Amino acid sequence: MNNYEKRTLKKKTAIIQAALSLFGKQGFSDVSIKDIASLADVSQVSIYNYFGSKEALVGECARIIMQDTITLAEEILASEGTFTQKLERALQLCNAEINLSLSKFISQEASKDTQFITLLVNNINALKNEIYMKYIAIGKQEKIIDSRLSDQSIQLFIEAINGLGFTVPEEELEEKQAEILQLFLYGLIGKCNE
């Protein structure tokens, strides 16, 4: 990596860290590009050049929040056990770890900003979808998942599951996520082997 690339990486990292800090404390609506640039000690133009928009920065923040979860999901995929056990662990991980990560990064004040939460959740769901589809591809290769099911239909189903957080009250979410996980893995008629 040459000096220009090092400086660019340093600036991008500073911008993302500043955005994560400010969004996490204040939400999206109350934070300006000027605020982020000031905290990151870069020009506003640099932010637009590297990321294009404030909304795109939320996507980068989601990636930071999801970083550990993505790593753990990949470790699960490479671990011992049946495909179904791995998939179940990964789904539980994504729900539990993301909730924990969000509580670490997002203040109560920021969680009241519906625009921010919607942008963040949509970006997190896109990252979760990438994880799930890796598992689906392997499940199809191992002939555990019916290859006649299109990836598009599976993605629609996953999107419906991911939207649960917008429609279920927070105090019921954990229970509903467990039930949805059961439906996802075993369908309406099937039962898990306990």
XYZ file of C-alpha atoms in Angstrom, residues 99-182:
84
model
C -29.550 -6.692 19.108
C -26.521 -6.634 21.444
C -24.386 -4.674 18.974
C -27.122 -2.115 18.416
C -27.513 -1.582 22.146
C -23.750 -0.929 22.394
C -23.613 1.569 19.516
C -26.993 3.316 19.614
C -28.066 5.635 22.425
C -31.666 5.962 23.526
C -31.751 9.385 21.926
C -30.547 8.020 18.577
C -33.018 5.122 18.735
C -35.870 7.668 18.658
C -34.799 8.856 15.184
C -37.027 6.701 12.983
C -35.248 7.729 9.781
C -31.921 6.594 11.264
C -33.295 3.320 12.615
C -34.980 2.528 9.294
C -31.772 3.238 7.320
C -29.662 1.267 9.788
C -32.007 -1.732 9.953
C -32.343 -1.852 6.153
C -28.552 -1.896 5.803
C -28.163 -4.512 8.546
C -30.835 -6.659 6.907
C -28.974 -6.480 3.584
C -25.829 -7.721 5.332
C -27.793 -10.462 7.116
C -29.232 -11.475 3.757
C -25.687 -11.945 2.399
C -24.893 -14.259 5.324
C -28.115 -16.237 4.936
C -27.647 -16.674 1.193
C -24.176 -18.168 1.747
C -25.839 -20.741 3.957
C -28.637 -21.327 1.455
C -26.114 -21.957 -1.348
C -24.322 -24.566 0.764
C -27.639 -26.119 1.816
C -28.567 -26.505 -1.842
C -25.139 -27.969 -2.678
C -25.537 -30.514 0.129
C -29.085 -31.243 -1.122
C -30.577 -30.305 2.243
C -32.469 -27.383 0.755
C -34.655 -28.142 -2.248
C -32.809 -26.721 -5.260
C -36.159 -26.065 -6.947
C -36.716 -23.198 -4.492
C -35.431 -20.099 -6.220
C -32.977 -17.855 -4.434
C -35.342 -14.974 -5.192
C -38.216 -16.661 -3.297
C -35.927 -17.491 -0.400
C -34.743 -13.870 -0.309
C -38.352 -12.627 -0.278
C -39.056 -14.910 2.659
C -35.939 -13.679 4.494
C -36.938 -10.059 3.841
C -40.325 -10.781 5.406
C -38.590 -12.219 8.469
C -36.194 -9.269 8.654
C -39.144 -6.849 8.612
C -40.438 -8.363 11.833
C -38.667 -5.752 13.942
C -40.806 -3.030 12.370
C -44.126 -4.716 13.171
C -43.678 -6.599 16.461
C -43.429 -4.774 19.784
C -39.916 -4.951 21.247
C -41.030 -6.912 24.326
C -42.415 -9.687 22.077
C -39.622 -9.674 19.508
C -37.390 -12.382 21.003
C -40.290 -14.836 21.326
C -41.563 -14.078 17.822
C -38.049 -14.400 16.357
C -37.782 -17.899 17.884
C -41.137 -18.878 16.365
C -40.167 -17.454 12.965
C -36.884 -19.355 13.172
C -38.889 -22.547 13.793
